[in-house]
Amino acid sequence: MVSQEPARAWSPHSLIHTRRGIFITGTSILGGGVKAPRIRTKNLLSIVFCEVVAIYGVITSIILSSKVSAINGDALHSGNNYFAAFAIFWSGVLVGMCNLVCGISVGINGSSAALADAADPSLFVKILIIEIFSSVLGLFGLIIGLLLSSAAGDFSAIS
Amino acid sequence: MADSDLTPKFAPFLGMAGIAFAMIFGCIGAAYGTAKSGIGIAGVGVFRGDLIMKASSTHPLHPSTSTQSSPANTPLQSLIPVVMSGILAVYALVVSVLIAGNLKPPPQEHYSLFNGCIHLACGLSVGLTGMAAGYSIGVVGDSGVRAYMQQSRIFVGMVLILIFGEVLGLYG
């Protein structure tokens, strides 16, 4: 049914690249931790930044799935329902792909933060600022995704 | 519900695609710029921490290099590529919000195919130029910061090249 198809497409995206971001950062933390074990705990903050991206995906999935409902009959093809279905689809793709690239970027910056921290502890906070700029990208994606899905309104059984 | 040939029901699909592409490609550019510059900045920071921010020139690991660059000018200088990449995402955000403001469901607004195509083109233009600008800012930021570590007079040249790259996104 056309109104339900869009609902499935997006949450894997943001989660896949959260995994990738955590992978990139995690290997650097583990590698750097061999020579400088003190970096373990502080650098888990970078992992948390990656996780936040996954949470954005979950939030969006929950909001969008609450909009999906079964419609029967002529109303299935009304302009209003098409609009709502397109909005759900595109807002999902948007949030997923934005968080995808954000996750990779946070991961790369987190890994360089871990290695810089291992070399010199005072650098961690400075590189963290760069990581914050990266994570803001995921937030922008979430904002626009929510803006688009709120423009959708609800599916109506009246054509 | 009756709709004419000029306002088909799939027209909002194109408009929303414009919003999505603007944001997605803008974020790709900004992410690449931030990540690539961040690698350079972190690498430089290991050797010259004072170039990232003030107040690390007295650190015992760093030799006294205060004769090469005046501490009063160094705060946050190396973060310029990162900030410029973030601005690209803001360009995409602004355009997405503008397009989304014109999108409303059929009872309130008859969204024509013309509108849809224009919004799609608009989103693609800002998104793809943002991606190109982000790529250039990343590459220039990375190599520029590494050169700045060795020669502080190169800073002005690096910023000029970064500005030219940023302008690509602005044109979009």
XYZ file of C-alpha atoms in Angstrom:
331
model
C 0.000 0.000 0.000
C 1.538 3.262 -1.098
C 1.100 4.998 2.216
C 3.108 2.357 4.026
C 6.008 1.907 1.672
C 7.966 4.972 2.685
C 7.912 4.072 6.319
C 10.567 1.406 6.088
C 13.371 2.983 4.156
C 15.440 5.166 6.402
C 16.327 4.002 9.879
C 19.009 1.574 8.690
C 20.929 4.446 7.096
C 21.738 6.398 10.191
C 22.467 3.263 12.150
C 24.844 1.864 9.538
C 26.992 4.888 9.622
C 26.834 5.285 13.342
C 28.385 1.855 13.380
C 31.015 3.019 10.928
C 31.765 6.152 12.934
C 32.099 4.131 16.114
C 34.330 1.684 14.250
C 36.679 4.397 13.022
C 36.905 6.078 16.403
C 37.055 2.869 18.365
C 40.028 1.457 16.526
C 41.963 4.653 17.115
C 41.106 4.731 20.793
C 42.184 1.118 21.139
C 45.378 1.690 19.185
C 46.298 4.845 21.032
C 45.373 3.229 24.309
C 48.166 0.716 23.975
C 50.798 3.373 24.544
C 48.704 5.843 26.526
C 45.987 4.044 28.469
C 44.836 7.263 30.087
C 42.976 8.232 26.923
C 40.362 5.519 27.349
C 37.709 7.288 29.329
C 37.859 10.803 27.918
C 37.684 9.563 24.367
C 34.543 7.618 24.996
C 32.979 11.049 24.579
C 33.675 10.742 20.860
C 31.812 7.447 20.818
C 28.920 9.182 22.525
C 28.832 11.768 19.737
C 28.449 8.942 17.236
C 25.712 7.363 19.299
C 23.794 10.628 19.336
C 23.507 10.334 15.580
C 21.822 6.951 15.953
C 19.421 8.449 18.442
C 18.441 11.098 15.905
C 17.542 8.272 13.550
C 15.467 6.535 16.201
C 13.621 9.734 17.059
C 12.780 10.326 13.425
C 11.644 6.737 12.940
C 9.320 6.969 15.879
C 7.820 10.248 14.760
C 7.364 9.105 11.185
C 5.959 5.713 12.099
C 3.324 7.386 14.196
C 2.173 9.166 11.061
C 1.741 6.025 8.983
C -1.759 4.620 9.027
C -3.800 2.309 6.830
C -6.117 3.967 4.357
C -8.615 2.118 2.198
C -10.655 2.941 -0.818
C -10.632 5.997 -3.009
C -8.831 8.105 -0.466
C -5.707 6.060 -1.108
C -4.931 8.171 -4.133
C -5.923 11.594 -2.935
C -3.459 14.442 -3.320
C -3.293 14.985 0.400
C -2.297 11.401 1.102
C 0.280 11.421 -1.650
C 1.771 14.573 -0.163
C 1.947 13.004 3.277
C 3.519 9.824 1.916
C 6.159 11.750 -0.044
C 6.949 13.850 3.014
C 7.461 10.765 5.160
C 9.719 9.193 2.538
C 11.884 12.204 1.917
C 12.199 13.249 5.496
C 13.346 9.735 6.322
C 15.889 9.643 3.525
C 17.105 13.109 4.464
C 17.655 12.339 8.134
C 19.217 8.986 7.311
C 21.699 10.253 4.761
C 22.647 13.386 6.710
C 23.326 11.366 9.831
C 25.225 8.888 7.682
C 27.798 11.455 6.603
C 27.763 13.105 9.991
C 28.609 9.793 11.633
C 31.604 9.241 9.390
C 32.832 12.779 9.949
C 32.458 12.535 13.723
C 34.276 9.215 13.606
C 37.239 10.597 11.691
C 37.502 13.618 13.959
C 37.134 11.436 17.018
C 39.935 9.207 15.887
C 42.249 12.159 15.318
C 41.202 13.506 18.729
C 42.138 10.209 20.351
C 45.546 10.121 18.700
C 46.233 13.782 19.479
C 45.159 13.180 23.062
C 47.578 10.291 23.321
C 50.386 12.589 22.233
C 49.415 15.634 24.287
C 46.546 15.769 26.800
C 45.863 19.467 26.380
C 44.820 18.948 22.785
C 41.718 16.913 23.476
C 39.410 19.816 24.224
C 40.601 21.719 21.160
C 39.976 18.860 18.776
C 36.637 18.297 20.507
C 35.534 21.675 19.190
C 36.051 20.376 15.660
C 34.034 17.295 16.537
C 31.195 19.455 17.772
C 31.116 21.203 14.381
C 30.780 17.780 12.784
C 27.957 16.620 15.001
C 26.010 19.785 14.310
C 25.506 18.454 10.769
C 23.388 15.595 12.069
C 21.362 18.060 14.067
C 20.666 20.132 10.963
C 19.467 17.001 9.197
C 17.147 16.202 12.075
C 15.727 19.722 12.096
C 14.915 19.722 8.396
C 13.549 16.181 8.582
C 11.184 17.156 11.362
C 10.226 20.342 9.524
C 9.343 18.342 6.448
C 7.416 15.669 8.307
C 5.419 18.269 10.208
C 4.462 19.851 6.897
C 2.947 16.524 5.937
C -0.004 16.486 8.244
C -1.897 13.276 8.689
C -3.288 10.714 6.334
C -6.980 11.349 5.887
C -9.607 8.840 4.945
C -11.510 11.546 3.113
C -10.432 12.104 -0.468
C -10.138 15.482 -6.226
C -9.655 17.124 -9.564
C -6.213 18.201 -10.580
C -5.077 19.654 -13.860
C -2.187 18.420 -15.920
C -0.049 21.203 -14.522
C -0.486 20.234 -10.875
C -0.070 16.466 -10.825
C -0.059 14.620 -7.565
C 3.572 13.613 -7.824
C 4.784 17.221 -8.067
C 5.514 17.479 -4.312
C 7.820 14.462 -4.706
C 10.171 16.616 -6.764
C 9.946 19.561 -4.407
C 10.744 17.443 -1.403
C 13.532 15.780 -3.318
C 14.982 19.250 -3.753
C 14.910 19.828 -0.009
C 16.474 16.458 0.658
C 19.224 16.803 -1.921
C 20.091 20.312 -0.747
C 20.577 19.136 2.801
C 22.211 15.802 1.991
C 24.797 17.076 -0.449
C 25.457 20.157 1.660
C 26.117 17.906 4.633
C 28.392 15.680 2.572
C 30.472 18.696 1.612
C 30.542 20.079 5.126
C 31.391 16.677 6.579
C 34.258 16.140 4.160
C 35.627 19.625 4.819
C 35.415 19.234 8.578
C 36.903 15.750 8.620
C 39.785 16.445 6.272
C 40.703 19.760 7.910
C 40.295 18.150 11.317
C 42.863 15.528 10.458
C 45.303 18.245 9.463
C 44.594 20.375 12.522
C 45.001 17.457 14.902
C 48.242 16.501 13.215
C 49.575 20.032 13.499
C 48.406 20.331 17.075
C 50.655 17.520 18.182
C 53.698 19.535 17.163
C 52.505 23.143 17.560
C 49.602 23.245 19.985
C 49.730 27.034 20.117
C 48.492 27.253 16.549
C 45.116 25.813 17.404
C 44.385 27.991 20.355
C 46.163 30.334 22.689
C 47.710 29.366 26.031
C 49.708 26.325 25.184
C 53.056 27.968 24.386
C 54.248 27.328 27.939
C 53.632 23.583 27.702
C 56.773 21.592 28.580
C 56.558 19.406 25.484
C 56.725 22.329 23.106
C 59.995 24.091 22.396
C 59.747 27.838 22.693
C 58.582 28.905 19.258
C 57.091 32.179 20.328
C 59.463 34.109 18.088
C 57.821 32.712 14.993
C 54.201 33.654 15.607
C 52.849 36.220 17.993
C 50.528 34.620 20.550
C 48.069 37.485 20.253
C 47.236 36.465 16.664
C 47.055 32.717 17.062
C 43.785 32.032 18.900
C 41.469 29.803 16.866
C 43.300 30.569 13.630
C 43.553 26.980 12.534
C 39.849 26.408 13.053
C 38.971 28.634 10.092
C 38.579 25.720 7.591
C 36.273 23.941 10.040
C 34.093 26.991 10.551
C 33.866 27.557 6.804
C 32.719 23.981 6.285
C 30.037 24.480 8.876
C 28.838 27.543 7.010
C 28.206 25.370 3.953
C 25.753 23.294 5.951
C 24.053 26.513 7.009
C 23.644 27.552 3.364
C 21.920 24.235 2.692
C 19.777 24.647 5.802
C 18.589 28.085 4.736
C 17.629 26.939 1.261
C 15.845 23.859 2.646
C 13.790 25.985 4.995
C 12.900 28.374 2.173
C 11.708 25.555 -0.048
C 9.826 23.840 2.771
C 7.987 27.056 3.456
C 6.377 26.817 0.039
C 5.293 23.213 0.365
C 1.777 22.665 1.584
C -0.740 19.855 0.999
C -3.248 20.173 -1.854
C -6.233 21.737 -0.119
C -4.158 24.743 0.846
C -1.899 25.133 -2.128
C -1.943 23.772 -5.632
C 1.640 22.732 -6.140
C 2.401 22.729 -9.823
C 4.939 20.629 -11.649
C 6.735 23.853 -12.486
C 7.182 24.581 -8.778
C 8.375 21.057 -8.199
C 10.997 21.192 -10.900
C 12.229 24.580 -9.810
C 12.576 23.480 -6.213
C 14.376 20.337 -7.293
C 16.819 22.322 -9.391
C 17.329 24.815 -6.608
C 18.040 22.105 -4.078
C 20.418 20.292 -6.365
C 22.303 23.456 -7.206
C 22.915 24.491 -3.618
C 23.624 20.931 -2.552
C 26.073 19.995 -5.261
C 27.929 23.294 -5.126
C 28.108 22.885 -1.367
C 29.611 19.451 -1.869
C 32.205 20.850 -4.268
C 33.016 23.720 -1.934
C 33.339 21.358 1.004
C 35.721 19.138 -0.906
C 37.918 22.083 -1.827
C 37.851 23.515 1.698
C 38.829 20.130 3.071
C 41.786 19.661 0.802
C 43.010 23.252 1.145
C 42.411 23.315 4.883
C 44.362 20.132 5.443
C 47.419 21.079 3.409
C 47.176 24.746 4.382
C 47.247 24.024 8.095
C 50.203 21.706 7.677
C 52.061 24.415 5.720
C 51.080 27.009 8.304
C 52.826 24.960 10.931
C 56.101 25.416 9.123
C 55.677 28.913 7.748
C 53.316 31.233 9.523
C 53.323 33.821 6.762
C 51.375 31.460 4.583
C 48.279 32.046 6.674
C 46.908 34.892 4.569
C 47.343 32.886 1.386
C 45.563 29.909 2.924
C 42.608 32.026 4.012
C 42.334 33.594 0.558
C 42.186 30.195 -1.097
C 39.624 29.042 1.463
C 37.473 32.055 0.735
C 37.529 31.303 -2.969
C 36.412 27.782 -2.212
C 33.638 28.977 0.084
C 32.371 31.287 -2.616
C 31.507 28.249 -4.733
C 28.950 27.319 -2.151
C 27.700 30.876 -1.969
C 27.156 31.001 -5.730
C 25.039 27.903 -5.409
